[in-house]
Short mmCIF file of N, CA, C and O in Angstrom, two decimals:
data_model
loop_
_atom_site.label_atom_id
_atom_site.label_comp_id
_atom_site.label_asym_id
_atom_site.label_seq_id
_atom_site.Cartn_x
_atom_site.Cartn_y
_atom_site.Cartn_z
N MET F 6 144.58 118.04 137.61
CA MET F 6 143.17 117.21 138.04
C MET F 6 142.21 117.55 138.67
O MET F 6 142.92 117.08 139.95
N VAL F 7 141.18 117.21 138.66
CA VAL F 7 139.95 117.52 139.73
C VAL F 7 139.37 115.62 139.76
O VAL F 7 139.21 115.41 139.03
N TYR F 8 139.18 115.40 140.58
CA TYR F 8 139.25 114.10 141.33
C TYR F 8 137.89 114.18 141.31
O TYR F 8 137.68 114.55 142.36
N GLY F 9 137.11 113.46 141.05
CA GLY F 9 135.78 112.94 141.56
C GLY F 9 134.64 112.41 140.48
O GLY F 9 135.85 111.39 139.71
N ARG F 10 133.53 112.38 140.82
CA ARG F 10 132.84 111.23 139.32
C ARG F 10 133.04 111.99 138.16
O ARG F 10 133.11 113.23 137.78
N PRO F 11 133.38 110.69 137.67
CA PRO F 11 133.54 111.34 135.85
C PRO F 11 132.96 111.96 134.80
O PRO F 11 131.90 112.19 135.86
N ARG F 12 133.05 112.82 134.38
CA ARG F 12 132.44 113.14 133.65
C ARG F 12 131.17 112.53 132.00
O ARG F 12 132.30 111.67 131.37
N ARG F 13 130.20 113.00 131.88
CA ARG F 13 129.16 111.89 130.89
C ARG F 13 130.08 112.67 129.53
O ARG F 13 130.89 113.53 128.47
N PRO F 14 131.11 111.58 128.44
CA PRO F 14 131.17 112.51 127.03
C PRO F 14 130.00 112.53 126.14
O PRO F 14 128.67 112.42 126.91
N VAL F 15 130.67 114.11 125.49
CA VAL F 15 129.18 114.70 125.17
C VAL F 15 128.72 114.45 123.66
O VAL F 15 130.56 113.66 122.45
N PRO F 16 128.12 113.46 123.24
CA PRO F 16 127.87 113.18 121.24
C PRO F 16 128.42 114.62 120.83
O PRO F 16 127.92 115.86 121.17
N PHE F 17 128.18 113.34 119.22
CA PHE F 17 129.26 114.61 118.87
C PHE F 17 127.77 115.09 117.59
O PHE F 17 126.67 114.01 117.70
N ARG F 18 127.72 115.72 117.48
CA ARG F 18 126.80 116.42 116.62
C ARG F 18 126.50 117.64 115.78
O ARG F 18 127.12 118.63 116.53
N PRO F 19 127.18 117.97 114.60
CA PRO F 19 127.40 118.82 113.79
C PRO F 19 126.47 119.89 113.76
O PRO F 19 125.17 119.50 114.61
N ASN F 20 127.16 121.12 113.49
CA ASN F 20 126.90 122.32 113.34
C ASN F 20 125.27 122.20 113.11
O ASN F 20 123.98 122.61 113.65
N ASN F 21 124.94 121.68 112.08
CA ASN F 21 123.72 121.72 111.18
C ASN F 21 122.22 121.10 110.97
O ASN F 21 121.76 121.81 110.60
N ILE F 22 122.74 120.22 111.86
CA ILE F 22 121.42 119.30 112.57
C ILE F 22 121.17 119.69 113.70
O ILE F 22 121.77 120.10 114.44
N GLY F 23 119.95 119.58 113.65
CA GLY F 23 118.32 120.04 114.38
C GLY F 23 118.55 121.52 114.15
O GLY F 23 117.65 121.94 115.46
N ARG F 24 119.04 122.31 113.62
CA ARG F 24 118.32 123.63 113.47
C ARG F 24 117.95 123.72 111.76
O ARG F 24 118.33 123.59 111.09
N PRO F 25 116.21 124.52 112.48
CA PRO F 25 116.22 125.00 111.18
C PRO F 25 116.89 126.59 110.44
O PRO F 25 117.69 126.97 111.29
N ARG F 26 116.87 125.89 108.66
CA ARG F 26 117.28 127.27 108.36
C ARG F 26 116.94 128.04 108.51
O ARG F 26 115.43 128.16 107.50
N ARG F 27 117.15 129.13 108.22
CA ARG F 27 116.87 130.80 107.84
C ARG F 27 116.70 131.55 106.82
O ARG F 27 118.13 131.28 105.69
N PRO F 28 115.88 131.22 106.65
CA PRO F 28 116.17 131.70 105.07
C PRO F 28 116.95 133.79 104.64
O PRO F 28 117.08 134.19 105.15
N PHE F 29 117.41 133.02 103.22
CA PHE F 29 118.67 134.48 102.71
C PHE F 29 118.24 135.12 102.32
O PHE F 29 117.62 135.55 102.16
N THR F 30 117.80 136.46 103.25
CA THR F 30 117.29 137.27 102.82
C THR F 30 118.22 139.20 102.78
O THR F 30 118.84 139.08 103.75
N ASN F 31 118.23 139.65 101.85
CA ASN F 31 118.87 140.54 102.58
C ASN F 31 119.46 142.22 102.67
O ASN F 31 117.66 142.49 102.36
N SER F 32 119.06 142.45 104.21
CA SER F 32 118.20 143.29 104.84
C SER F 32 119.52 144.41 104.97
O SER F 32 118.70 145.18 105.39
N GLN F 33 120.31 144.66 104.26
CA GLN F 33 121.17 146.25 104.10
C GLN F 33 120.68 147.03 103.58
O GLN F 33 120.90 148.13 104.32
N PRO F 34 120.02 147.62 102.70
CA PRO F 34 118.66 148.63 102.38
C PRO F 34 118.11 148.83 103.76
O PRO F 34 118.27 149.63 104.23
N SER F 35 117.49 148.21 104.15
CA SER F 35 116.66 148.87 105.41
C SER F 35 117.20 149.14 106.27
O SER F 35 116.92 149.98 106.95
N ASN F 36 118.94 148.64 107.04
CA ASN F 36 120.17 149.22 107.84
C ASN F 36 120.44 150.19 107.42
O ASN F 36 120.16 151.06 108.34
N ILE F 37 120.36 150.68 105.90
CA ILE F 37 120.84 151.67 105.84
C ILE F 37 120.03 152.77 105.84
O ILE F 37 119.99 154.04 106.50
N SER F 38 118.92 152.48 106.09
CA SER F 38 117.68 153.94 105.57
C SER F 38 117.02 153.99 107.25
O SER F 38 117.05 155.46 107.55
N SER F 39 117.70 152.67 108.34
CA SER F 39 116.92 152.67 109.15
C SER F 39 118.65 153.76 110.51
O SER F 39 117.61 154.54 110.80
N LEU F 40 119.72 153.12 109.55
CA LEU F 40 120.75 154.43 110.43
C LEU F 40 120.67 155.62 110.08
O LEU F 40 121.29 156.41 110.37
N MET F 41 120.75 156.02 108.69
CA MET F 41 119.69 157.00 107.99
C MET F 41 118.89 158.09 108.53
O MET F 41 119.03 159.25 108.79
N SER F 42 118.08 156.86 108.18
CA SER F 42 117.10 157.93 109.69
C SER F 42 116.95 159.02 110.69
O SER F 42 116.04 159.94 111.24
N HIS F 43 117.94 158.62 111.73
CA HIS F 43 118.58 158.71 112.92
C HIS F 43 118.89 160.18 112.92
O HIS F 43 119.00 161.18 112.62
N PHE F 44 120.24 160.71 111.06
CA PHE F 44 119.76 161.22 110.90
C PHE F 44 119.45 162.09 109.88
O PHE F 44 120.06 163.58 109.16
N GLN F 45 117.80 163.21 110.36
CA GLN F 45 116.90 163.74 109.08
C GLN F 45 116.43 163.82 109.96
O GLN F 45 116.53 163.88 111.06
N THR F 46 116.16 165.53 109.42
CA THR F 46 114.79 166.41 110.00
C THR F 46 113.15 165.75 110.14
O THR F 46 113.32 164.92 109.24
N SER F 47 113.16 166.53 110.98
CA SER F 47 112.15 165.64 110.77
C SER F 47 110.76 166.00 109.11
O SER F 47 109.94 165.22 108.77
N ASP F 48 111.66 166.72 108.65
CA ASP F 48 110.51 166.73 107.31
C ASP F 48 111.82 165.87 105.96
O ASP F 48 110.75 165.85 104.62
N GLY F 49 112.47 165.74 106.29
CA GLY F 49 112.93 164.12 105.54
C GLY F 49 114.42 164.66 105.58
O GLY F 49 115.10 163.74 104.19
N LYS F 50 114.61 166.03 105.59
CA LYS F 50 116.36 166.21 105.38
C LYS F 50 116.85 165.59 105.93
O LYS F 50 116.43 165.71 107.44
N LEU F 51 118.28 165.97 104.97
CA LEU F 51 119.61 165.50 106.55
C LEU F 51 120.00 166.77 107.42
O LEU F 51 119.90 167.90 106.86
N ASP F 52 120.05 166.42 108.73
CA ASP F 52 121.00 167.24 109.52
C ASP F 52 122.47 167.53 109.24
O ASP F 52 122.82 166.43 110.46
N PHE F 53 122.30 168.12 109.13
CA PHE F 53 124.32 167.38 108.81
C PHE F 53 124.66 168.39 109.77
O PHE F 53 126.16 168.03 110.55
N SER F 54 124.63 170.11 111.01
CA SER F 54 125.23 169.20 112.18
C SER F 54 124.50 167.78 112.88
O SER F 54 126.31 167.87 113.63
N LYS F 55 123.72 166.88 112.92
CA LYS F 55 124.15 165.91 114.23
C LYS F 55 125.36 165.12 113.62
O LYS F 55 125.36 164.36 114.37
N ILE F 56 125.38 165.16 111.97
CA ILE F 56 125.70 163.80 111.46
C ILE F 56 127.23 164.96 111.68
O ILE F 56 128.38 164.15 111.84
N SER F 57 127.86 165.90 112.00
CA SER F 57 129.07 166.36 112.41
C SER F 57 129.85 166.23 113.54
O SER F 57 130.42 166.29 114.15
N THR F 58 128.26 166.21 113.86
CA THR F 58 128.22 165.78 115.92
C THR F 58 128.99 164.55 116.29
O THR F 58 129.32 164.68 117.41
N THR F 59 128.21 163.64 115.79
CA THR F 59 128.43 162.61 115.31
C THR F 59 129.66 162.37 115.09
O THR F 59 130.83 160.98 115.49
N ALA F 60 129.94 162.70 114.07
CA ALA F 60 131.59 162.52 113.78
C ALA F 60 132.17 162.39 114.66
O ALA F 60 133.09 161.70 114.72
N GLY F 61 132.43 163.94 115.49
CA GLY F 61 133.68 164.97 115.75
C GLY F 61 133.03 163.54 117.10
O GLY F 61 134.37 163.28 117.82
N HIS F 62 132.12 163.14 117.65
CA HIS F 62 132.14 161.62 118.97
C HIS F 62 132.65 160.88 118.25
O HIS F 62 133.74 160.45 119.37
N MET F 63 132.57 160.43 117.34
CA MET F 63 133.63 159.00 117.10
C MET F 63 135.11 159.59 116.92
O MET F 63 135.66 158.25 116.82
N LYS F 64 135.19 160.79 116.58
CA LYS F 64 136.33 160.33 116.36
C LYS F 64 137.63 160.81 117.23
O LYS F 64 138.09 160.78 117.83
N LYS F 65 136.75 161.14 118.90
CA LYS F 65 136.82 161.37 120.57
C LYS F 65 137.46 159.94 120.81
O LYS F 65 138.13 159.79 121.08
N ILE F 66 136.37 159.34 120.74
CA ILE F 66 136.49 157.84 120.98
C ILE F 66 137.36 156.87 120.33
O ILE F 66 138.16 156.05 120.92
N TYR F 67 137.49 157.72 119.42
CA TYR F 67 138.91 156.23 118.66
C TYR F 67 139.91 156.78 118.81
O TYR F 67 140.82 156.24 119.38
N GLY F 68 140.08 158.16 119.64
CA GLY F 68 140.89 158.93 120.38
C GLY F 68 141.89 158.00 121.08
O GLY F 68 142.91 158.19 121.43
N GLN F 69 140.73 157.64 122.29
CA GLN F 69 140.98 157.03 123.33
C GLN F 69 140.82 155.68 123.00
O GLN F 69 142.18 155.35 124.04
N VAL F 70 140.61 155.03 122.11
CA VAL F 70 140.05 153.74 122.24
C VAL F 70 141.23 153.27 121.71
O VAL F 70 142.08 152.13 121.66
N SER F 71 142.43 153.87 120.22
CA SER F 71 143.23 153.46 119.43
C SER F 71 144.32 153.15 120.13
O SER F 71 145.13 152.15 119.93
N PRO F 72 144.53 153.66 121.29
CA PRO F 72 145.66 153.44 122.53
C PRO F 72 146.19 152.11 122.65
O PRO F 72 146.70 151.26 122.68
N LEU F 73 144.61 151.54 122.78
CA LEU F 73 144.87 150.33 124.43
C LEU F 73 144.57 149.79 122.88
O LEU F 73 144.85 148.55 123.14
N LEU F 74 144.03 149.78 121.91
CA LEU F 74 143.80 148.83 120.56
C LEU F 74 145.58 148.53 120.54
O LEU F 74 145.16 146.81 119.84
N SER F 75 145.95 149.52 120.04
CA SER F 75 147.82 149.28 119.75
C SER F 75 148.24 148.13 120.60
O SER F 75 149.19 148.04 120.08
N MET F 76 148.07 148.15 121.87
CA MET F 76 148.71 147.60 122.75
C MET F 76 148.33 146.02 122.59
O MET F 76 149.80 145.31 122.58
N PHE F 77 147.43 145.91 122.02
CA PHE F 77 146.56 144.33 122.62
C PHE F 77 146.60 143.59 120.61
O PHE F 77 147.45 142.74 119.85
N LEU F 78 147.33 144.54 119.51
CA LEU F 78 147.64 144.91 118.40
C LEU F 78 148.82 144.31 118.07
O LEU F 78 149.35 144.13 116.66
N LYS F 79 150.21 144.49 118.85
CA LYS F 79 151.66 144.59 118.47
C LYS F 79 152.06 143.17 118.29
O LYS F 79 150.92 142.92 118.86
N LYS F 80 152.80 143.31 117.09
CA LYS F 80 152.89 141.58 116.87
C LYS F 80 154.73 142.14 117.56
O LYS F 80 155.04 142.99 118.13
#
């Protein structure tokens, strides 16, 4: 225990009081379309070589990270 000046108690305040509510919007279609726009050519067609390259990179990253994650997730 550290001695010094006493700490002031923090007043209880529920999370929802004092914060304005944001309207619920379903932004999933715009997120998917913006994600897919990264894999399109300039004429709007899907670039399958870019998709396969990205999938290969993700596979490499998973191969490097999965042993580390398994150490933390062991029961």
